[in-house]
Coordinates of C-alpha atoms and ligand atoms in Angstrom, one line a residue:
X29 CA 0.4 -23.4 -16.3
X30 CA -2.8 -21.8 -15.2
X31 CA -3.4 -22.0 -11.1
X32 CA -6.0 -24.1 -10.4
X33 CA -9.1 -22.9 -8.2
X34 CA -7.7 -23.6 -4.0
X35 CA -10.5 -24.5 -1.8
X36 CA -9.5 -23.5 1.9
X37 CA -11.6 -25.3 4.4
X38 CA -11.3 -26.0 8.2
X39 CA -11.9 -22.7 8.9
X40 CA -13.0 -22.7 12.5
X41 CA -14.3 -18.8 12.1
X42 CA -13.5 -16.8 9.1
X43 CA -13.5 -12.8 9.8
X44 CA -13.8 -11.1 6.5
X45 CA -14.8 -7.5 7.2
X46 CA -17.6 -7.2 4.4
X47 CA -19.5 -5.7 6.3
X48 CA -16.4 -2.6 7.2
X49 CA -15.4 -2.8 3.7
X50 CA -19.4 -2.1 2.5
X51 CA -19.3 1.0 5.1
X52 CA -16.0 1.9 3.4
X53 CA -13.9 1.2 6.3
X54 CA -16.3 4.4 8.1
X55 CA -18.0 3.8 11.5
X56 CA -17.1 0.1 12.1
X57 CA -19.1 -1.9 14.4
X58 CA -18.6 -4.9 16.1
X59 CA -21.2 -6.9 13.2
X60 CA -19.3 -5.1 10.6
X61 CA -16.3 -7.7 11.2
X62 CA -18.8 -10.1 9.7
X63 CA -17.9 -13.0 11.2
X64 CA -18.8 -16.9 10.2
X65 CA -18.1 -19.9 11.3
X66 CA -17.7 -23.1 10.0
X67 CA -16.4 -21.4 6.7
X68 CA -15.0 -21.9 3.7
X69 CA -12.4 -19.8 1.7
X70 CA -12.2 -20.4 -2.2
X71 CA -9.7 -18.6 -4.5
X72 CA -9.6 -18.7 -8.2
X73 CA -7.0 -19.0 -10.2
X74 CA -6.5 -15.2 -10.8
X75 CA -5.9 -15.3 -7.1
X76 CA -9.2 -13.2 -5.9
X77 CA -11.7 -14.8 -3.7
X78 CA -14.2 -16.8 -5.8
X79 CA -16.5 -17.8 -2.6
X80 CA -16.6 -17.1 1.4
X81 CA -19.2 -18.4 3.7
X82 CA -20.3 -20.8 5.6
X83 CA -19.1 -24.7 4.2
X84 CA -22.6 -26.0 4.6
X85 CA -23.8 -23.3 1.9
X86 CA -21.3 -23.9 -0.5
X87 CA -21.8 -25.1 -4.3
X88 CA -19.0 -26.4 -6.2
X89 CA -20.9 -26.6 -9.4
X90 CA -21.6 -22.9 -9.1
X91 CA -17.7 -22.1 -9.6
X92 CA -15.5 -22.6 -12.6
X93 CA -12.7 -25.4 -12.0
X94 CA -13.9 -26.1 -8.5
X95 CA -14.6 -29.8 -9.1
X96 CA -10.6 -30.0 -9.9
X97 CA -9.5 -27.9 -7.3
X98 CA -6.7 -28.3 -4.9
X99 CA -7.9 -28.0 -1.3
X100 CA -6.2 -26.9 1.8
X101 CA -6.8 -27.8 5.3
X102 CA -6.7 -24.5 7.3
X103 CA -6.9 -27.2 10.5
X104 CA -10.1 -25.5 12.4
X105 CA -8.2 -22.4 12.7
X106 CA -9.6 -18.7 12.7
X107 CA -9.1 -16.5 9.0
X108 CA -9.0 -13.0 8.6
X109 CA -8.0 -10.4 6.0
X110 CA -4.1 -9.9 5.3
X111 CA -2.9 -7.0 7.1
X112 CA -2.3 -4.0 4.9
X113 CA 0.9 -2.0 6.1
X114 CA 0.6 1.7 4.8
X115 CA 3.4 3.7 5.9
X116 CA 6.8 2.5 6.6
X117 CA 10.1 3.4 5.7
X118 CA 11.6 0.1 5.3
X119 CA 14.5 0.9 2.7
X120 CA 17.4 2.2 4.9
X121 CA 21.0 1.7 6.3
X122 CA 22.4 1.5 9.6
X123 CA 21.0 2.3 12.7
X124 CA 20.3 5.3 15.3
X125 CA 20.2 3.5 18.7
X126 CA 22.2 6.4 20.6
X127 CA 19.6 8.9 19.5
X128 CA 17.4 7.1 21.1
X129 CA 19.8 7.2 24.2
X130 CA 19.8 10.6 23.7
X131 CA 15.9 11.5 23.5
X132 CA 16.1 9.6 26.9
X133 CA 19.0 12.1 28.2
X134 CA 16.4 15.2 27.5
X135 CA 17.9 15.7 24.0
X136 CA 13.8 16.7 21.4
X137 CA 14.4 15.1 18.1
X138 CA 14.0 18.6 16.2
X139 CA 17.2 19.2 18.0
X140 CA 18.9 16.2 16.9
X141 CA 17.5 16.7 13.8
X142 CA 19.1 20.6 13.6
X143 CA 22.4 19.4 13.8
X144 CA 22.6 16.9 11.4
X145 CA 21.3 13.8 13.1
X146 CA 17.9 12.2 12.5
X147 CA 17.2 11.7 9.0
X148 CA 20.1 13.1 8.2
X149 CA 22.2 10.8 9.5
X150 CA 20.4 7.8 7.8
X151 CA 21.0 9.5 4.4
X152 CA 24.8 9.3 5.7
X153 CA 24.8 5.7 5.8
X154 CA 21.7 4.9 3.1
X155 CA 24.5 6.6 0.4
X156 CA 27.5 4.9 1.7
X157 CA 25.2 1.3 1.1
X158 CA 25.0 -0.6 -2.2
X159 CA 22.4 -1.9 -3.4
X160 CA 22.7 -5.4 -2.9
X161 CA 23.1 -4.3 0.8
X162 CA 19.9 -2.6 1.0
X163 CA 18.1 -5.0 -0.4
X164 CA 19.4 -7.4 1.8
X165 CA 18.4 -5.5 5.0
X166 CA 15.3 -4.7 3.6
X167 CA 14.1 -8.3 2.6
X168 CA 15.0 -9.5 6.0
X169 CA 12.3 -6.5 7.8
X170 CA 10.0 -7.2 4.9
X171 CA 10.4 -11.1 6.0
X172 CA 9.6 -10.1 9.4
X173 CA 6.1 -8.0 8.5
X174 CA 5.1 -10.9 6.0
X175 CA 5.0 -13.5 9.5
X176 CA 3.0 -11.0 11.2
X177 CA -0.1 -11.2 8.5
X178 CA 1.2 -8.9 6.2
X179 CA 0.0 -8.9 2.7
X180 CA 0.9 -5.7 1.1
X181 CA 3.4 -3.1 2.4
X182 CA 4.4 0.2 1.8
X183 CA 7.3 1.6 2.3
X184 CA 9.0 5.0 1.5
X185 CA 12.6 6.5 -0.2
X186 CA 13.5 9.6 1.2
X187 CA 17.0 8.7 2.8
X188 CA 19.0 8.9 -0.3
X189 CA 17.9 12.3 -1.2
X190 CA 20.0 12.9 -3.8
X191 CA 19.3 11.9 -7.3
X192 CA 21.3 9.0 -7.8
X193 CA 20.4 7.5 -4.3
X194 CA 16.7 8.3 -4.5
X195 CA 16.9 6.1 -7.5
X196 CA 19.0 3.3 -5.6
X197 CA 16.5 3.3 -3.0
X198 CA 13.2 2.8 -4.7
X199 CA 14.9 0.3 -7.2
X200 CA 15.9 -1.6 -4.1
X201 CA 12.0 -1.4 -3.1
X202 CA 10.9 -2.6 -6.8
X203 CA 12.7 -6.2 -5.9
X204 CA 11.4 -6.7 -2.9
X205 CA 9.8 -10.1 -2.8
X206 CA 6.9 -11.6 -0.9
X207 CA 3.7 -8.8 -0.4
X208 CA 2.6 -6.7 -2.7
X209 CA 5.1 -3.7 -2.6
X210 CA 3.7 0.2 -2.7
X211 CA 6.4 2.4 -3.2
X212 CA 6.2 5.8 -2.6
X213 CA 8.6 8.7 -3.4
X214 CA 9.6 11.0 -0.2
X215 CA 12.3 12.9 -1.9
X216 CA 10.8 16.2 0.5
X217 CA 11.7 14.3 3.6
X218 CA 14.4 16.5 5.0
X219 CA 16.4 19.2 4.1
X220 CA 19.3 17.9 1.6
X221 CA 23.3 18.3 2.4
X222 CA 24.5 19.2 -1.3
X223 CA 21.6 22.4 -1.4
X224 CA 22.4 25.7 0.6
X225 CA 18.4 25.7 1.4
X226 CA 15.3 23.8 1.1
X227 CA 13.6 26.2 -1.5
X228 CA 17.1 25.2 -3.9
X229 CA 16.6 21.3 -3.0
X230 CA 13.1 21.7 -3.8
X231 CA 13.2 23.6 -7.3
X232 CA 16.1 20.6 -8.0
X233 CA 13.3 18.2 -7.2
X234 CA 10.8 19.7 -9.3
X235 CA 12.5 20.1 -12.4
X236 CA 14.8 17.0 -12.3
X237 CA 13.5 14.1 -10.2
X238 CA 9.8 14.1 -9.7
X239 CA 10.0 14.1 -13.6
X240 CA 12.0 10.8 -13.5
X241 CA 10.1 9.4 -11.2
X242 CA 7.1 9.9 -12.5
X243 CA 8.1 9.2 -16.4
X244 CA 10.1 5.8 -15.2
X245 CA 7.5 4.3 -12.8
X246 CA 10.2 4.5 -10.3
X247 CA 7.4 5.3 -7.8
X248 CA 3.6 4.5 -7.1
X249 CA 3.0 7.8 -5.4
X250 CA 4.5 10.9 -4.1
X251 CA 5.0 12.2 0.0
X252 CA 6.2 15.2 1.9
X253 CA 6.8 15.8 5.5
X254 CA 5.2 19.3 6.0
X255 CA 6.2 20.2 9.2
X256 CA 8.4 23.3 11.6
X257 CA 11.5 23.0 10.2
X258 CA 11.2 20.9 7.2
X259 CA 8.8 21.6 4.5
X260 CA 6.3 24.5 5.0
X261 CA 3.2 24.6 3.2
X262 CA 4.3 27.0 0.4
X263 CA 6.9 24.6 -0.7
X264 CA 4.7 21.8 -0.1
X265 CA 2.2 23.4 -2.5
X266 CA 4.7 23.8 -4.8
X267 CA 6.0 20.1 -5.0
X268 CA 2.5 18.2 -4.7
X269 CA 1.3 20.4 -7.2
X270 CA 4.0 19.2 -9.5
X271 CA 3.6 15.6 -8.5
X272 CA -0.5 15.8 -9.3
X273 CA 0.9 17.4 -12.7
X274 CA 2.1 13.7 -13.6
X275 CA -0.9 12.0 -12.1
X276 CA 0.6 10.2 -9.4
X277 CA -1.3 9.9 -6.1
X278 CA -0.6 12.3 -3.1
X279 CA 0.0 11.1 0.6
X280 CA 1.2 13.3 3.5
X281 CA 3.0 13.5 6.5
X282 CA 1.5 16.3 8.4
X283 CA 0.8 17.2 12.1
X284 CA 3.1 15.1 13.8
X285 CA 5.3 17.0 15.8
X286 CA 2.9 20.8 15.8
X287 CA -0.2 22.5 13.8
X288 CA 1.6 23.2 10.9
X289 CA -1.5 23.6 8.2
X290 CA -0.2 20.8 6.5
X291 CA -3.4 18.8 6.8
X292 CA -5.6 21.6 5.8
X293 CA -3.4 22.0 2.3
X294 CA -2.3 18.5 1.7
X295 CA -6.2 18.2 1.5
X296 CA -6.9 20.2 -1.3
X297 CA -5.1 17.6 -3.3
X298 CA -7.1 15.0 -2.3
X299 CA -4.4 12.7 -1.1
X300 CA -4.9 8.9 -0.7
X301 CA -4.3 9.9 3.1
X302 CA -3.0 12.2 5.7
X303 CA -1.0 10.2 8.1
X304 CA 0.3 10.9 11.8
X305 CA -1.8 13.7 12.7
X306 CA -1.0 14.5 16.3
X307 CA -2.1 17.9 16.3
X308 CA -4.5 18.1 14.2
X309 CA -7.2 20.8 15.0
X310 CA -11.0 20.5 15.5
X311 CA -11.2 22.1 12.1
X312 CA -9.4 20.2 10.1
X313 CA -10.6 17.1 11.8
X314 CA -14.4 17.4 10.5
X315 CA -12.9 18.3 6.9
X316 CA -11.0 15.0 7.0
X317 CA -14.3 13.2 8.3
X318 CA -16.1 14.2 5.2
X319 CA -13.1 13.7 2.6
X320 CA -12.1 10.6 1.0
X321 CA -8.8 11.1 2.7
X322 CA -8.1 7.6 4.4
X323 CA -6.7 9.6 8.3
X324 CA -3.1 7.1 9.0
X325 CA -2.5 6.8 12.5
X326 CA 1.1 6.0 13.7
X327 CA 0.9 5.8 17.6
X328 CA 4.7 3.5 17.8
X329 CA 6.1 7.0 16.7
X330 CA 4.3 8.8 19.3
X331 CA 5.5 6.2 21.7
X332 CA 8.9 6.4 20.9
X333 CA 9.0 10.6 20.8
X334 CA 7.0 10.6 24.2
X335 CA 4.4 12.5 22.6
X336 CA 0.4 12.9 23.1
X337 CA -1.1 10.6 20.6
X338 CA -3.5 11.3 17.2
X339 CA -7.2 12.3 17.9
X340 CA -8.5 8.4 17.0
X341 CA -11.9 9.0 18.7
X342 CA -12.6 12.4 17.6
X343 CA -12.0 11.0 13.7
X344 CA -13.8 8.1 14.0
X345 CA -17.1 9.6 15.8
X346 CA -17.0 12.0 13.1
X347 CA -16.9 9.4 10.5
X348 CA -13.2 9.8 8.9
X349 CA -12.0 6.3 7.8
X350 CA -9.0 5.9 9.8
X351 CA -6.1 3.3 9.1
X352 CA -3.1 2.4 11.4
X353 CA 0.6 1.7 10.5
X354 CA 3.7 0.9 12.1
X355 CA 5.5 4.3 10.7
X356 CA 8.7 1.4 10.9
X357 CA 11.9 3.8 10.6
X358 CA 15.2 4.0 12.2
X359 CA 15.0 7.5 14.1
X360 CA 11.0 7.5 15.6
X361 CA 9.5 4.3 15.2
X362 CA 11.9 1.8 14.9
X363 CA 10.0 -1.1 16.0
X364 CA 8.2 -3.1 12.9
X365 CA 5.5 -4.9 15.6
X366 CA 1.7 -5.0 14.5
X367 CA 0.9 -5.8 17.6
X368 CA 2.4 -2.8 19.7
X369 CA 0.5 -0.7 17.2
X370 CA -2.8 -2.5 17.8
X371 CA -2.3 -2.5 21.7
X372 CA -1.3 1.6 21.4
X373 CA -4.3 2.0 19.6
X374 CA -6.3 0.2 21.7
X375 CA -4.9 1.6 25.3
X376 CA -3.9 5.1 23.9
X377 CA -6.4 5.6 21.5
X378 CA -9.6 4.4 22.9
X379 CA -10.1 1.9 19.7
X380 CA -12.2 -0.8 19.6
X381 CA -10.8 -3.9 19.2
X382 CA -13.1 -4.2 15.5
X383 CA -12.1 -0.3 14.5
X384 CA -8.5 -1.4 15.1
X385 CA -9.3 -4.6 12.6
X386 CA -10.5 -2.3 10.4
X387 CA -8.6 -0.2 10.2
X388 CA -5.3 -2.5 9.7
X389 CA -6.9 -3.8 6.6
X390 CA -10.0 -2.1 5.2
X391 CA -8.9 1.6 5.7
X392 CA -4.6 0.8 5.6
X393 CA -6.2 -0.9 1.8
X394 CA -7.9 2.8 1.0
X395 CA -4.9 4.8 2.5
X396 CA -2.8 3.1 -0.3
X397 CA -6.2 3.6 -3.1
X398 CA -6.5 0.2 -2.8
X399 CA -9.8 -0.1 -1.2
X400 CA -11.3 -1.8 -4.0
X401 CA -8.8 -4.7 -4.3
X402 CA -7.9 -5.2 -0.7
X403 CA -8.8 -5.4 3.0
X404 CA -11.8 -7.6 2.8
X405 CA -12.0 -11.1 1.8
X406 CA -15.3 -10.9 -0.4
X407 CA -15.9 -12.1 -3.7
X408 CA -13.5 -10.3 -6.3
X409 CA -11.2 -8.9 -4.2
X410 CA -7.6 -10.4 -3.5
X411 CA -7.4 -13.5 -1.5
X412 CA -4.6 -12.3 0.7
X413 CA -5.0 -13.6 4.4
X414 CA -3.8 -14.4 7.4
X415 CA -4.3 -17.8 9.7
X416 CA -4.5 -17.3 13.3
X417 CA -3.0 -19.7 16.0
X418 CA -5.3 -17.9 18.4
X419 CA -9.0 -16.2 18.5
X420 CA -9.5 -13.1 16.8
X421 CA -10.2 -11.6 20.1
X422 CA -6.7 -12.0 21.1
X423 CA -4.8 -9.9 18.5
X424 CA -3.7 -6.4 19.7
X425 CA -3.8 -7.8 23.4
X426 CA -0.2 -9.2 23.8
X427 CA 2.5 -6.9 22.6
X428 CA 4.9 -9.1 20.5
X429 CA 2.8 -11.6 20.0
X430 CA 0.8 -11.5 16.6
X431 CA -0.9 -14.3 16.6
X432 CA -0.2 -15.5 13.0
X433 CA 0.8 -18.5 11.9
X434 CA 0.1 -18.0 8.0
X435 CA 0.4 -15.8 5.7
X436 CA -1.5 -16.1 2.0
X437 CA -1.1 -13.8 -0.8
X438 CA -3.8 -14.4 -3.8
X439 CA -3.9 -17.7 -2.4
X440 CA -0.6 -18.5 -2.4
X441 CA 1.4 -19.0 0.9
X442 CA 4.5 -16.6 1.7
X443 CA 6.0 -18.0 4.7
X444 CA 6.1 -21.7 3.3
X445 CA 6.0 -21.2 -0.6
Ligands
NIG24 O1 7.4 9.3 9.9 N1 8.8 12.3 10.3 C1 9.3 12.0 9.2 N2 9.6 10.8 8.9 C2 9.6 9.7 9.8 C3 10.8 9.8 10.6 C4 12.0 9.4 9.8 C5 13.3 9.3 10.6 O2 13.4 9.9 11.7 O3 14.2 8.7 10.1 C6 8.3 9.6 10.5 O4 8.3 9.7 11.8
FE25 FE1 6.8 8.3 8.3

């Protein structure tokens, strides 16, 4: 049976960033939140937003099936655009508390890392999982994003490593339920156990599963973690070259832990986006300004690795279109809060309270190529949102507390179906 048009009203003040998403998510103001009040939300039965704006300004007879629709008191609270997660590695198994314990003890995580731990250690357990398991664990953390706002989430393989898991993992990502799921292949996330170096592992992922991937849809897009003492930019060229070869989008991890280039040649694929971006230099920081690169900021990871955090204001003065993400992982971000990530951005990164809006739903919508569909609730794109129990002015303020009370995807609620 068709859906039939759903008319939200009681909408106290409805934010819908048209104004961001018409800038394309570049140099947000404070206007560009484009904020009414007294509002109405209307979605049609393809689940995009048919109509937003003020109530008194609304015509049914100028919308198809409007005069039968099913309306829905929002109860005079505030509206804004589901939040778009763009970089998480939600699929995983077990835990890595005591590394944290031992960062604390004056242990780096490169030297975890080097003898076997960090990601490593996670492929351990991810292998050992079934299925079933993993999709268990991962519903429940998808759960929890979904009652913070979110709408559409990424998240990442690249603990499996190995053919067979690698598979597992983003299978376990295609039946995730609730958001909209972008699932992204990060075979070149670490070195690999069963290869005697990173140049064999990468030559088996070349020729064996970035073919699979790419000929079974087992992934939207393709990542790499360019960085000292994972993938250098030589084998990075090597892969994302490969992955372009089938078409499939390009994202990166690059900067996060030195200046590594990987920015500068992750950029010469035009990626969807560059993400952490710690050390980026001056250089590379004007050529992601006038790219189409969407620049992913992670600060919870620079939190938990007690390091300086991603050049926010030198991006967003120079008009890169920045997005923000909770890099949600076991080993250096292991905390799946919005809010933290608003407030780090906020108190860290000198963002305004409307970039940070922004950039959790216009440019996180871009980052995942998106921009089009998602991020802004204006007529045609999806009507994914989120219903406040507080003012707009209060999100990214308290850590833990997000605010939301609802969660909508193409009209549809997620958190009471
Ligand atoms: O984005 N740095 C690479 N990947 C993750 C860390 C994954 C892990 O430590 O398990 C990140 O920070
Ligand atoms: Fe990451």
């Amino acid at each position: 049976m068709q859906n039939p048009v759903r008319i939200f009203e009681d909408i106290k003040t409805l934010v819908t960033l048209a104004g961001a998403a018409r800038k394309d998510g570049r140099h947000v103001q404070e206007e560009d939140l484009s904020v009414i009040h007294d509002a109405l939300l209307v979605c049609a039965p393809d689940g995009t937003v048919a109509w937003a704006g003020p109530r008194t300004d609304f015509k049914s007879d100028t919308i198809p099936g409007a005069k039968a629709a099913e309306t829905r008191s929002l109860e005079n609270s505030t509206v804004i655009p589901g939040f778009v997660e763009c970089h998480t590695h939600t699929v995983f198994a077990g835990q890595r508390a005591h590394e944290f314990e031992w960062r604390q003890q004056g242990q780096t995580y490169q030297e975890i890392s080097a003898k076997g731990g960090g990601i490593l250690s996670t492929v351990k357990e991810t292998r050992r999982a079934s299925v079933e398991e993993l999709h268990a664990s991962a519903q429940k953390r998808v759960n929890a994003f979904v009652r913070q706002g979110v709408t559409t989430l990424e998240t990442k393989s690249g603990y499996g490593l190995d053919l067979d898991n690698e598979v597992k993992c983003l299978q376990v990502a295609r039946r995730l339920l609730g958001p909209r799921i972008v699932s992204t292949y990060l075979g070149a996330h670490s070195r690999s156990p069963d290869h005697k170096d990173l140049q064999s592992y990468m030559d088996f992922m070349i020729q064996t599963v970035l073919p699979r991937v790419a000929q079974d849809r087992l992934a939207d897009r393709v990542d790499i973690y360019i960085e000292k003492g994972f993938y250098d930019t030589a084998l990075a060229e090597a892969y994302l070259t490969k992955a372009r070869s089938f078409g499939l989008p390009i994202t990166a991890h690059v900067e996060q832990l030195s200046d590594s280039s990987g920015a500068e040649l992750a950029l010469a694929f035009e990626p969807q986006s560059i993400d952490h971006l710690v050390y980026l230099n001056d250089a590379a920081i004007t050529k992601v300004a006038q790219s189409k690169t969407t620049a992913v900021l992670l600060p919870t990871s620079d939190f938990y690795l007690k390091m300086r955090y991603p050049p926010a204001r030198a991006l967003i003065d120079k008009g890169a279109r920045v997005a923000l993400s909770t890099d949600y992982n076991p080993g250096t971000s292991p905390t799946q809060s919005l809010s933290f990530t608003g407030v780090l951005a906020r108190v860290e990164m000198k963002m305004t309270l409307p970039e940070v809006l922004a950039a959790y739903t216009v440019g996180s919508a871009h980052a995942l190529g998106l921009g089009q569909q998602l991020g802004s609730l204006v007529q045609g794109k999806q009507c994914d949102f989120a219903v406040l129990d507080c003012d707009f002015h209060e999100l990214f303020y308290s850590v833990g507390n997000s605010g939301v009370r609802g969660t909508f995807r193409a009209g549809k609620s997620l958190l009471n179906p």
